[in-house]
XYZ file of C-alpha atoms in Angstrom:
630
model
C -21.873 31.876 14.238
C -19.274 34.205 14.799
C -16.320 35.246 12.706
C -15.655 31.699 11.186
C -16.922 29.858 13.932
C -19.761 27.338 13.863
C -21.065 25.473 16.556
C -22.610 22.648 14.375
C -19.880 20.906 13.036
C -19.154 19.414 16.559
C -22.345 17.805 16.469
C -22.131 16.367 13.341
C -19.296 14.195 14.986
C -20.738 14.033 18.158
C -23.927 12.163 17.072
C -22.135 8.740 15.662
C -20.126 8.810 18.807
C -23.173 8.666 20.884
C -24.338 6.266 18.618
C -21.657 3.970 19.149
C -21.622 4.923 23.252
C -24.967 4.077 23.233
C -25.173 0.361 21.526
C -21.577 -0.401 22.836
C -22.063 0.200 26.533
C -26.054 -0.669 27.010
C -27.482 -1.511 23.156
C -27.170 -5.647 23.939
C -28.747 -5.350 27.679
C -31.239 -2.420 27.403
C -31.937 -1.523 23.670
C -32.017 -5.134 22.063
C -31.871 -5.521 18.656
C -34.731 -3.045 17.249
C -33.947 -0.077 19.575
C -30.202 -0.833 17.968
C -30.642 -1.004 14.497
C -33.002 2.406 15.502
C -30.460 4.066 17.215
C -27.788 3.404 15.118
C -29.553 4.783 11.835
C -30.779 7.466 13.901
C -27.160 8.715 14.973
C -26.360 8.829 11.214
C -29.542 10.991 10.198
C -28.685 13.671 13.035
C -25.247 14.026 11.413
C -26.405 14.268 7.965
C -29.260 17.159 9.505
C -27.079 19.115 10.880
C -24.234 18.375 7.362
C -26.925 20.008 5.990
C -27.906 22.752 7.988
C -24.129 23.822 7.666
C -24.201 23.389 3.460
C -27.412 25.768 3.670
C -25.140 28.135 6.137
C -22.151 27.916 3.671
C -24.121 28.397 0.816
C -25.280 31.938 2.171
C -21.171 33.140 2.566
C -19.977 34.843 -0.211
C -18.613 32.063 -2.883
C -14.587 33.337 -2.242
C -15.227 33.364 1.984
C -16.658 29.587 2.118
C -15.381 28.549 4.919
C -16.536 27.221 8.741
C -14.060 26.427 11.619
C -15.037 25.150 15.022
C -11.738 24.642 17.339
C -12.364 22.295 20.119
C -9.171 22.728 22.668
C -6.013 23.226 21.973
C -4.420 19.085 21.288
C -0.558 19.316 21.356
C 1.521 22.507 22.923
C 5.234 21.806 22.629
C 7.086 25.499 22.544
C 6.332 27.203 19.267
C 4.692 24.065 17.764
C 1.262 23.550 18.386
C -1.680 22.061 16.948
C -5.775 22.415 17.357
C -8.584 19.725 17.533
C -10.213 21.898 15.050
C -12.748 21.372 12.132
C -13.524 22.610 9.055
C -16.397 22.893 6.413
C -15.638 24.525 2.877
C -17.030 23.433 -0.319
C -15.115 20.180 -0.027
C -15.703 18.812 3.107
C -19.242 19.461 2.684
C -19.280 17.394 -0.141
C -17.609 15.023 1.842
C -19.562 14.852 4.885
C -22.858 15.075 2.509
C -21.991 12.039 1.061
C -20.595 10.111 4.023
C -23.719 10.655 5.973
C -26.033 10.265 3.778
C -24.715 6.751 2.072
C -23.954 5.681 5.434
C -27.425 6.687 6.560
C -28.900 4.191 4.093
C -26.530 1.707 4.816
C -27.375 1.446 8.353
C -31.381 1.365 7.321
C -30.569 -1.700 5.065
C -28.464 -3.359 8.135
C -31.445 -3.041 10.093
C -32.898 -5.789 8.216
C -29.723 -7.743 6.277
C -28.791 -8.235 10.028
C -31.368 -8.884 11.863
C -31.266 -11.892 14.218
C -27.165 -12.316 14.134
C -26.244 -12.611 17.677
C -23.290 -9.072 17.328
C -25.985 -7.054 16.096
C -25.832 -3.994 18.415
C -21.687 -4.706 18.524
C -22.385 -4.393 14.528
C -23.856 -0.732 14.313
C -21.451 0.358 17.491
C -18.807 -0.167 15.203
C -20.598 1.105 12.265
C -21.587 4.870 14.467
C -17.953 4.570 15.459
C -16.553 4.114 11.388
C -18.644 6.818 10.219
C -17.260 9.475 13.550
C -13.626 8.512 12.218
C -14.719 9.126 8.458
C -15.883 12.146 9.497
C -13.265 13.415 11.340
C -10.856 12.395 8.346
C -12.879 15.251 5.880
C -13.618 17.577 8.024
C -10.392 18.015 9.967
C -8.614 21.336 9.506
C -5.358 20.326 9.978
C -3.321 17.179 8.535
C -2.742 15.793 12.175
C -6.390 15.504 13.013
C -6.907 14.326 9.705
C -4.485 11.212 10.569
C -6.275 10.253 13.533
C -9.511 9.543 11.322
C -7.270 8.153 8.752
C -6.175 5.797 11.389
C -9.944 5.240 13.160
C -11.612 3.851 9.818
C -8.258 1.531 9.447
C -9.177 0.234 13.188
C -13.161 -0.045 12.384
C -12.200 -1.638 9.098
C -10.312 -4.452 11.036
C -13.688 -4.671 13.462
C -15.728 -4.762 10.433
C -13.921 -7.119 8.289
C -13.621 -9.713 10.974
C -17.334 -8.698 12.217
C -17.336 -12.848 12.390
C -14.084 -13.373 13.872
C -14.996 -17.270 14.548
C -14.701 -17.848 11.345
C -10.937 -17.836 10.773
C -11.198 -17.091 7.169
C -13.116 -13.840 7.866
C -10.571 -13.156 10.638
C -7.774 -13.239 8.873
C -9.364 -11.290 6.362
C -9.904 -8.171 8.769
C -5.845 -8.641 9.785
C -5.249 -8.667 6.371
C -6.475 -5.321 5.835
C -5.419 -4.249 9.052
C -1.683 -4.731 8.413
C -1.576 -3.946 4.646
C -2.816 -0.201 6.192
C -0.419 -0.233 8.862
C 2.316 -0.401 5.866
C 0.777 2.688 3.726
C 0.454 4.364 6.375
C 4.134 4.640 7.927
C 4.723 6.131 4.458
C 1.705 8.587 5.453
C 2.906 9.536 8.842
C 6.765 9.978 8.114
C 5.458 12.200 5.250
C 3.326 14.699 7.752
C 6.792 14.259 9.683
C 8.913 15.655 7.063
C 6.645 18.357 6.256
C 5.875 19.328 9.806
C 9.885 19.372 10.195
C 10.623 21.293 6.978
C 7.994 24.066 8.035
C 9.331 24.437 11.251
C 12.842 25.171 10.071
C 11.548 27.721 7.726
C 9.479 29.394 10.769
C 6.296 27.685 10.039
C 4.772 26.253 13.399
C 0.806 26.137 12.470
C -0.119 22.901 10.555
C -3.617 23.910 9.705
C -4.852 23.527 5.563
C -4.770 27.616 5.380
C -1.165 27.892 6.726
C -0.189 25.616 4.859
C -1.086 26.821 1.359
C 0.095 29.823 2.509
C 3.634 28.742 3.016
C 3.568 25.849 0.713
C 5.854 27.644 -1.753
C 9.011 27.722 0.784
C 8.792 23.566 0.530
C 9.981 24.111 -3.084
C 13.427 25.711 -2.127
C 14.053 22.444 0.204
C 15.711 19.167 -1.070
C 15.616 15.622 0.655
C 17.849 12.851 -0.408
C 18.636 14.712 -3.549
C 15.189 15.137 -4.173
C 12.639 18.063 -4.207
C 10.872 18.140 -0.740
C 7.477 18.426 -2.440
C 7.850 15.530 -4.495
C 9.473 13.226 -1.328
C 6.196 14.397 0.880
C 3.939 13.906 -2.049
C 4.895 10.622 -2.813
C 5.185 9.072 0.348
C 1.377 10.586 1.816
C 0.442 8.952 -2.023
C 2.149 5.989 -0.689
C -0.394 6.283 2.099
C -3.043 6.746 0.266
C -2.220 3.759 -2.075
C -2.862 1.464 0.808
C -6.281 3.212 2.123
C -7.837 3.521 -1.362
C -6.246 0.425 -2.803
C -3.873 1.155 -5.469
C -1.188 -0.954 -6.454
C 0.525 -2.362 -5.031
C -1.289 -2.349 -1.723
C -4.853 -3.220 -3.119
C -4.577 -6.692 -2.100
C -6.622 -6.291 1.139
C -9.780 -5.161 -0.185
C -11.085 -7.869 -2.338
C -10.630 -10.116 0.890
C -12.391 -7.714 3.074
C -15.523 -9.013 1.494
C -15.357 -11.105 4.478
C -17.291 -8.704 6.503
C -21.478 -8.319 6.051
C -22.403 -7.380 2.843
C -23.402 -3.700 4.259
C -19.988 -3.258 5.144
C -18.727 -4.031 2.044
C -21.142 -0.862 0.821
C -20.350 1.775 3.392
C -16.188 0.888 3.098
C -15.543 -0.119 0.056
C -18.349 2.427 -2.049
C -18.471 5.946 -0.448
C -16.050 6.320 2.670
C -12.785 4.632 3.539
C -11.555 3.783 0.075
C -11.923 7.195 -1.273
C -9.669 8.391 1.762
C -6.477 8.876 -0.421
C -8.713 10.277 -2.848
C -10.094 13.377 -0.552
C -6.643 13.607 0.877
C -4.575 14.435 -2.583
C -7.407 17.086 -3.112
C -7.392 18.583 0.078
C -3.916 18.895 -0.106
C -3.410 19.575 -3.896
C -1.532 22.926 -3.292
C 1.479 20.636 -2.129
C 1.078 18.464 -5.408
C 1.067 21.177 -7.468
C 4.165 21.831 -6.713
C 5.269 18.566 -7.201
C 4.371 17.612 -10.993
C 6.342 14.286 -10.791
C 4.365 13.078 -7.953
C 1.564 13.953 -10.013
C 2.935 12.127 -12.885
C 3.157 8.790 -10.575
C -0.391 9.151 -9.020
C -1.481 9.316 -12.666
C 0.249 6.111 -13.608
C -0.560 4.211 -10.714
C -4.317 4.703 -11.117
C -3.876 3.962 -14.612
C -2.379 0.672 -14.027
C -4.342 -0.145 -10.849
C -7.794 0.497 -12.799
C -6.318 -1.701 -15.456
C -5.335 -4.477 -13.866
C -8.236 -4.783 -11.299
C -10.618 -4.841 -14.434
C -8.942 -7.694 -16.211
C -9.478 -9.735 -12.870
C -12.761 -8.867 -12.484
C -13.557 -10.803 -15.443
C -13.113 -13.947 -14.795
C -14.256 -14.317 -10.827
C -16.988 -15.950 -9.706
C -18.184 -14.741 -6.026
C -20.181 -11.700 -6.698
C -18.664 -9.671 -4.197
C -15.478 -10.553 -5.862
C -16.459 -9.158 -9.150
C -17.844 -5.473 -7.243
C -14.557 -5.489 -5.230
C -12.400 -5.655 -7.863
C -14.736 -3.110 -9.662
C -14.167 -0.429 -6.750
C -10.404 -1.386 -7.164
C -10.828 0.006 -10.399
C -12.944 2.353 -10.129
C -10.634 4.298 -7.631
C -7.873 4.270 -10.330
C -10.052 5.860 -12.443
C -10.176 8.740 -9.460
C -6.094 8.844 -8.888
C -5.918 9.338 -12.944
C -7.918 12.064 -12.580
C -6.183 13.847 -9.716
C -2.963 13.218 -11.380
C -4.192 15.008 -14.538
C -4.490 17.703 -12.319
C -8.326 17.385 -12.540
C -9.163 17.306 -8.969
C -13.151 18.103 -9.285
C -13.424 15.586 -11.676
C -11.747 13.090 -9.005
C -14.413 14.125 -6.482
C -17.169 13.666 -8.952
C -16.048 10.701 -9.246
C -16.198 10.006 -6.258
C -19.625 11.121 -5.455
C -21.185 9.315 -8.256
C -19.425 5.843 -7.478
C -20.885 6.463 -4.189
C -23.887 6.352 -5.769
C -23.949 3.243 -8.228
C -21.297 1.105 -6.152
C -23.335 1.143 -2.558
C -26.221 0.349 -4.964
C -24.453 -2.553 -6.540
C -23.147 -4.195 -3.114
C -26.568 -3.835 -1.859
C -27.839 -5.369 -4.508
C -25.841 -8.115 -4.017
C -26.289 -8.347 -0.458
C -30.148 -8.547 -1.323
C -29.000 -11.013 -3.649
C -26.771 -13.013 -1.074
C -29.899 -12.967 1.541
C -32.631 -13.760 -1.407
C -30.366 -17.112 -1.849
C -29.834 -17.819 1.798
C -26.243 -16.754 1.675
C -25.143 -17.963 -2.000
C -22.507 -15.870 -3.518
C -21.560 -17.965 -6.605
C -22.657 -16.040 -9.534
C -22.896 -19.363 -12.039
C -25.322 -21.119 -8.879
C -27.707 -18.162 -9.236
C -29.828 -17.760 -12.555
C -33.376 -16.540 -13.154
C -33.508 -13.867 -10.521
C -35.650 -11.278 -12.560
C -38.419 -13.113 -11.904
C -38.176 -14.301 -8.261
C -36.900 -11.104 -6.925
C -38.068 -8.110 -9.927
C -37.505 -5.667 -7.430
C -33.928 -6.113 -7.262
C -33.217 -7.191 -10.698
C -34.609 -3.605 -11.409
C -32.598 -1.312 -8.621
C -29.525 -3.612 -9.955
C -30.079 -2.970 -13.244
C -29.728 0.890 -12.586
C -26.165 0.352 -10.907
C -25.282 -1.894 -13.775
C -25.787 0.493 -16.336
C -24.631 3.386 -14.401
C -21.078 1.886 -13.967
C -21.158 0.700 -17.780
C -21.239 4.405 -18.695
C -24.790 4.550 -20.712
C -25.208 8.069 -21.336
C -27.509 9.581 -19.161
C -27.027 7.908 -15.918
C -24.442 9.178 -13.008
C -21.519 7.136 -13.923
C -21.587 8.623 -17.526
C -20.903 11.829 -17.427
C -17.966 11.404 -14.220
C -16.215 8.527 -16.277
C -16.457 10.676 -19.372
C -14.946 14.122 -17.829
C -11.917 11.886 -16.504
C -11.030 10.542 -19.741
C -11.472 13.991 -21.372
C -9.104 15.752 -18.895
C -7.025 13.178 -18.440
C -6.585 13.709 -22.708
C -6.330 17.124 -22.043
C -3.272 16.991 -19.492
C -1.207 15.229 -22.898
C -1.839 11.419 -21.173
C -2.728 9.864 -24.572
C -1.604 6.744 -23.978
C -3.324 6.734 -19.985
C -6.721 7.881 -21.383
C -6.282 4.852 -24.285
C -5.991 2.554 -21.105
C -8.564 4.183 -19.360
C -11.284 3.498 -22.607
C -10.127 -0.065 -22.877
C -11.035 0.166 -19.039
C -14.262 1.421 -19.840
C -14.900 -1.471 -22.391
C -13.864 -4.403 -19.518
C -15.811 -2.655 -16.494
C -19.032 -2.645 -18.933
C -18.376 -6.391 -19.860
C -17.613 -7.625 -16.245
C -20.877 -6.003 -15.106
C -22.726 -6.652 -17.439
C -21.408 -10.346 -17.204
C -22.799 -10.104 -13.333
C -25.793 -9.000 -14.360
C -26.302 -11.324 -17.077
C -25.344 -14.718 -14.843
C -27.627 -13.629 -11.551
C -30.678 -12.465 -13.350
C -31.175 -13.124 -16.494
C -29.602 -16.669 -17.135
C -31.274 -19.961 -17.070
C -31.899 -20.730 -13.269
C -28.766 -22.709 -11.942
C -28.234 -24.714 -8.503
C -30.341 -22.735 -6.038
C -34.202 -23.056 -4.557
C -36.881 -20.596 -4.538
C -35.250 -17.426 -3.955
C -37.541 -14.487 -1.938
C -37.742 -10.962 -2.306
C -35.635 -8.822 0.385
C -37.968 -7.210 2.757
C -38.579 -3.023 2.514
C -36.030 -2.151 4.689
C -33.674 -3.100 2.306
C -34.771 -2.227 -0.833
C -36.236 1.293 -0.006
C -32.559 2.440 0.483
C -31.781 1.111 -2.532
C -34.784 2.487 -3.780
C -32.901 5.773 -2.763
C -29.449 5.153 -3.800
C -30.834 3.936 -7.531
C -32.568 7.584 -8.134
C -29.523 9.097 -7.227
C -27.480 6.539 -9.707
C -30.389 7.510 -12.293
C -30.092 11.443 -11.837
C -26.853 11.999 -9.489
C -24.538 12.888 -12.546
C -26.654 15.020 -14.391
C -27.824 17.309 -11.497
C -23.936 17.573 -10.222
C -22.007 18.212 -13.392
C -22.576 21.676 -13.097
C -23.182 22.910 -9.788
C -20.480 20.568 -8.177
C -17.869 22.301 -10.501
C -19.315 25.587 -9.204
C -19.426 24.618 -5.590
C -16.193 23.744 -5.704
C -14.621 25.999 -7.967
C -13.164 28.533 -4.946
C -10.582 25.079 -4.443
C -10.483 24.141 -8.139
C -10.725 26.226 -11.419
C -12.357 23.516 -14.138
C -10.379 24.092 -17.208
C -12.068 24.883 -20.237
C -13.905 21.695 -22.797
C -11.563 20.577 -25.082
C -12.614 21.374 -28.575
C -12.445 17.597 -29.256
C -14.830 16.600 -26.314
C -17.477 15.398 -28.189
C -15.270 12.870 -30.327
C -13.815 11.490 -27.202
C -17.397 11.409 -25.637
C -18.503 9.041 -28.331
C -15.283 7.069 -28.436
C -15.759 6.281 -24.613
C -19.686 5.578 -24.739
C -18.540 3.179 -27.765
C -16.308 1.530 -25.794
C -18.904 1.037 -22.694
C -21.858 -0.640 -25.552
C -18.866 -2.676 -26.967
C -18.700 -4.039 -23.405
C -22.363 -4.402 -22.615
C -22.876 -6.196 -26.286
C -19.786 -8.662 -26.086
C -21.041 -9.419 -22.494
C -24.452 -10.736 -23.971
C -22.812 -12.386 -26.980
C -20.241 -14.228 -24.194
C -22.559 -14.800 -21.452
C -26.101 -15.171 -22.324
C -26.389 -18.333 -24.786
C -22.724 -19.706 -24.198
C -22.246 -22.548 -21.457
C -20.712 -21.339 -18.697
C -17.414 -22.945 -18.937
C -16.968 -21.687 -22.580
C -14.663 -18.928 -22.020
C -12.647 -21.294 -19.415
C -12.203 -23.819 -22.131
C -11.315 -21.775 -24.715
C -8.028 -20.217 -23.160
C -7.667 -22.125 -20.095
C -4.202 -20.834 -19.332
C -5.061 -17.235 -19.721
C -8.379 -17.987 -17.432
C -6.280 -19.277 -15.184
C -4.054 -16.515 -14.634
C -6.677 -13.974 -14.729
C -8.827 -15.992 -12.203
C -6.061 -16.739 -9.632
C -5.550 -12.938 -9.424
C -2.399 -13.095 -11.500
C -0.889 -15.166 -8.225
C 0.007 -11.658 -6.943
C -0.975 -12.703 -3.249
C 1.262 -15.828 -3.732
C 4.005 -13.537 -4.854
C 3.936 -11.523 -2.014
C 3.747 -14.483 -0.218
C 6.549 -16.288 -1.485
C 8.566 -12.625 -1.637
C 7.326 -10.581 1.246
C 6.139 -12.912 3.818
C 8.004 -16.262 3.837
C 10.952 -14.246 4.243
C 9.659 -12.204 6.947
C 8.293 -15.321 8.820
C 11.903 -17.044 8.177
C 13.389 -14.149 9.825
C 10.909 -13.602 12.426
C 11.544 -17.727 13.749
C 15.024 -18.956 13.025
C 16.847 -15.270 13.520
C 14.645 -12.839 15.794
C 12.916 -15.569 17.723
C 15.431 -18.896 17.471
C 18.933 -16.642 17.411
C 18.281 -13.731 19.289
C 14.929 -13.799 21.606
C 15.728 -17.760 23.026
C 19.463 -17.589 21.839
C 20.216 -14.189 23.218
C 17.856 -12.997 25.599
C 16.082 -15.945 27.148
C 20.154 -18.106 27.014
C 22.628 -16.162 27.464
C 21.088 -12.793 29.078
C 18.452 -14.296 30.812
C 18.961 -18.228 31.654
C 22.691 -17.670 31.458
C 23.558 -14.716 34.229
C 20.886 -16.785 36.276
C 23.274 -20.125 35.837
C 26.419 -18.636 36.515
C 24.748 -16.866 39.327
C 23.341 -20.384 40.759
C 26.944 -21.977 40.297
C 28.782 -19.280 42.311
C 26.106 -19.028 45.028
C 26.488 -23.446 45.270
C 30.076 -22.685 45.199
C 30.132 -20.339 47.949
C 27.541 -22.430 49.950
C 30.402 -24.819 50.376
C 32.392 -22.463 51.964
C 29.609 -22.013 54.695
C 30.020 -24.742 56.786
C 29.817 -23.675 60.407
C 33.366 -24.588 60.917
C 35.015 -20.672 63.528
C 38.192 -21.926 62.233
C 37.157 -21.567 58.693
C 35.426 -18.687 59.026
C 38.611 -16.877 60.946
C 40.816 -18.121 58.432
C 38.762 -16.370 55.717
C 38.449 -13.208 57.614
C 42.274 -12.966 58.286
C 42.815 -13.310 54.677
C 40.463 -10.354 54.409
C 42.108 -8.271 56.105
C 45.201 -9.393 54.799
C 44.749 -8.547 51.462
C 43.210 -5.344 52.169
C 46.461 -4.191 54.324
C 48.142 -4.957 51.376
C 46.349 -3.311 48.836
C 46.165 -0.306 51.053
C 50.119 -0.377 51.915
């Protein structure tokens, strides 16, 4: 190391993308399927050695000089403007890259044996080395460019991933789905970094890395766009962004289809890396939304609604996956209320600890899924506790984690939201975010209830999931047990040269106990609901409401009947029908060619081999060019 440089961070990169070299170019022909599943995980562990080795190496700076660069080559030159592949580890990247590599690194040990025998299986951890070198480029990028192209290489693996079984035309669509809903939040992304790159530039600002840009984020304020306050216009739209990456509203609709994809895909994107994109990116950059206090009001709102809404839906659906996708929906609001409080560390702690209990949860139902022989129909399952105890156990440690019991991880990061989010003067956001609480402990609890612990229901003998899938979630359940409690503390030290925690509001412990009361209303009206009641009780009872609840609130029909008829209308009777075959193709095209063909026929009369013709014509000629001349 010298001066802020630090050779390692290149490597923690550079070992997913030999990962994904390796198993994409030779894994199917010379590593088969065990020496891929080996090298894959293997990639991941080298990154998350050497994320370590550089936490140990940051920990030994001084607290206020935290910081480790590593600058490639120098990307774009363009006169004054230029811009670094460079890379970056402070205290919040290394949280980030701690957490990417090490989930990930699990993830890709339970793959080994959730996909063994599919006939993509070295195609499947290629593009799972090659999600993770995009995630990490995304946190530790040092500039907001850099940061895009990572932002834009988990949006491509997520469309691989999604569609892993692109036969199927249901899981296809799926990955375009996702695809395409990104593509839209992230224009709104990239003409943000556009107006801010162009707004610095006029004030004499040509360096775009995170440190010039705090620097000079103050001259933004004296700048105003469309009659609005540049720092609001460039917060909003990079939120706008970040609404379709981490699944806000109204761009969430993509994730709860990208269950489509393996089960361990639905872990590693949807629990501890691409979804909590927007999330790391409005606390990287929360010097620009500081200055921007409306934005922050919107994020705030958003997540508040978005966490809503995705918990009254996940009440009432039935696929498993379903229920944790609309969970992480949530979930993720939870994180966006938090960062629009202004309570950034407690959006990353969040974060962390939903990495923890969420990739538990979607593992557990992938054990679940593969115990069944691909069943994902919570009210066909029944009984598990006793045919697979080792997973009714790990599950039971995600289940309570997410329903807030006190002690466990998702506790004490749920709690510190609601408490700052009360703090910043968001009464009637943190009342939301309780009654939030209440529904995410019932529609857990409801899972847990219906797989396990109900009467057995429409399924065989189900078997036990073999050690290489329930040792990482062995792993992940200890952290769910004990993650929370060892980071409440340090994190908010670690991070505190980016964030200064505010002070515990004198009324903490009331709103402690009016949030854990909220989480065992949940849990006990779950058991009441779900345990002795037939399963169709709750359906019967309010059918209409059911309905709406279980249909999603038709929101995907809306768009349909809103968004993309329209678009299709116009894409086939105006773009295609009127101007590509009317335009183009018959009167450009087709059209110059007839009128071409009909002259030429016409003049081909004219040749006739007849001298006297000929001379007649050529006398004319120069007849009329005398004239024109004289």
């Amino acid at each position: 190391m010298e001066g802020n440089y630090y050779h390692l961070l290149k490597w923690i990169l550079a070992a997913p993308l030999a990962g994904f070299l390796l198993n994409g170019l030779f894994g199917k022909k010379f590593l088969g399927e065990r020496g891929g599943g080996i090298v894959g995980a293997l990639a991941i562990f080298i990154s998350f050695v050497f994320a370590a080795l550089s936490f140990s190496d940051l920990l030994n700076l001084p607290a206020e000089n935290r910081l480790l660069r590593d600058t490639l080559f120098n990307w774009i030159s363009a006169g004054t403007f230029g811009v670094d592949a460079a890379f970056r580890f402070d205290p919040l990247s290394a949280v980030m890259a701690l957490i990417v590599t090490g989930v990930s690194f699990l993830i890709h040990v339970y793959s080994i044996g959730y996909m063994k025998g599919d006939a993509g299986y070295n195609r499947y951890f290629a593009y799972l080395n090659l999600f993770v070198f995009f995630m990490l480029a995304l946190v530790l990028a040092d500039n907001p460019l850099v940061m895009f192209v990572g932002w834009e290489g988990v949006g491509l693996c997520s469309y691989l991933l999604i569609g892993f079984w692109y036969e199927d035309p249901e899981k296809a669509t799926a990955g375009k789905k996702a695809f395409i809903t990104n593509r839209v939040g992230d224009a709104g992304f990239l003409i943000g970094l556009m107006l801010l790159s162009a707004i610095m530039a006029s004030k004499g600002v040509f360096a775009l890395d995170f440190e010039t840009l705090r620097a000079n984020a103050p001259l933004l304020s004296s700048v105003t766009v469309l009659s609005i306050g540049a720092p609001t216009l460039i917060c909003l739209l990079l939120f706008f962004g970040a609404t379709g990456k981490s699944a806000q509203f109204p761009l969430y609709v993509w994730l709860p289809d990208a269950m489509a994809g393996p089960t361990p895909v639905s872990a590693l994107i949807h629990a501890a890396t691409m979804v909590t994109a927007g999330v790391y990116m409005l606390a990287r950059l929360s010097f620009l939304y500081e200055l921007a206090p409306k934005a922050l009001e919107v994020v705030m709102l958003v997540g508040c609604f978005t966490a809503f809404f995705a918990a009254v839906i996940g009440l009432a659906q039935k696929d498993i996956k379903k229920v944790l996708a609309y969970s992480t929906v949530s979930q993720l609001g939870y994180m966006f209320m938090a960062a629009g409080a202004g309570a950034y560390a407690a959006s990353v702690f969040h974060l962390a600890t939903h990495a923890f209990f969420k990739a538990l949860l979607f593992l557990g139902a992938g054990s679940v899924i593969h115990g069944l022989s691909g069943e994902q129909d919570l009210f066909k399952m029944g009984g598990l506790r006793k045919e697979m105890p080792i997973t009714f156990v790990l599950v039971a440690v995600g289940w309570l984690a997410i329903a807030g019991v006190p002690g466990l991880s998702g506790f004490y990061s749920k709690d510190l939201i609601l408490e700052k989010v009360f703090e910043h003067g968001g009464k009637f956001v943190w009342a939301v975010g309780v009654i939030t609480a209440a529904l995410t402990a019932f529609y857990t609890t409801r899972l847990f209830v219906l797989a396990f612990l109900r009467g057995k229901r429409g399924h065989g003998h189900a078997h036990e999931s073999p050690l290489s899938m329930t040792l990482p979630m062995a792993a992940l359940a200890l952290l769910a047990l004990a993650g929370g409690f060892l980071l409440k503390d340090r994190l908010f030290v670690f991070l505190d040269p980016a964030f200064i925690p505010a002070a515990h509001t004198p009324e903490a412990a009331r709103l402690m106990l009016i949030s854990v009361g909220a989480g065992l209303t949940g849990i006990i009206a779950a058991f009441l609901l779900t345990l002795p009641a037939p399963a169709a009780a709750l359906k019967a009872a309010l059918p209409r409401a059911h309905s709406l609840v279980f249909h999603k609130f038709y929101v995907d029909e809306l768009y349909g009947l809103l968004i993309l008829k329209p678009l299709r209308y116009t894409a086939d009777k105006v773009l295609f029908a009127l101007v590509d075959a009317g335009l183009i193709d018959g009167l450009l095209v087709n059209g110059t060619a007839k009128v071409s063909y009909s002259a030429g026929k016409a003049l081909a009369k004219a040749q006739n081999g007849r001298l006297d013709v000929y001379a007649l014509v050529f006398a004319l000629g120069v007849a009329a060019m005398l004239y024109w001349i004289i």
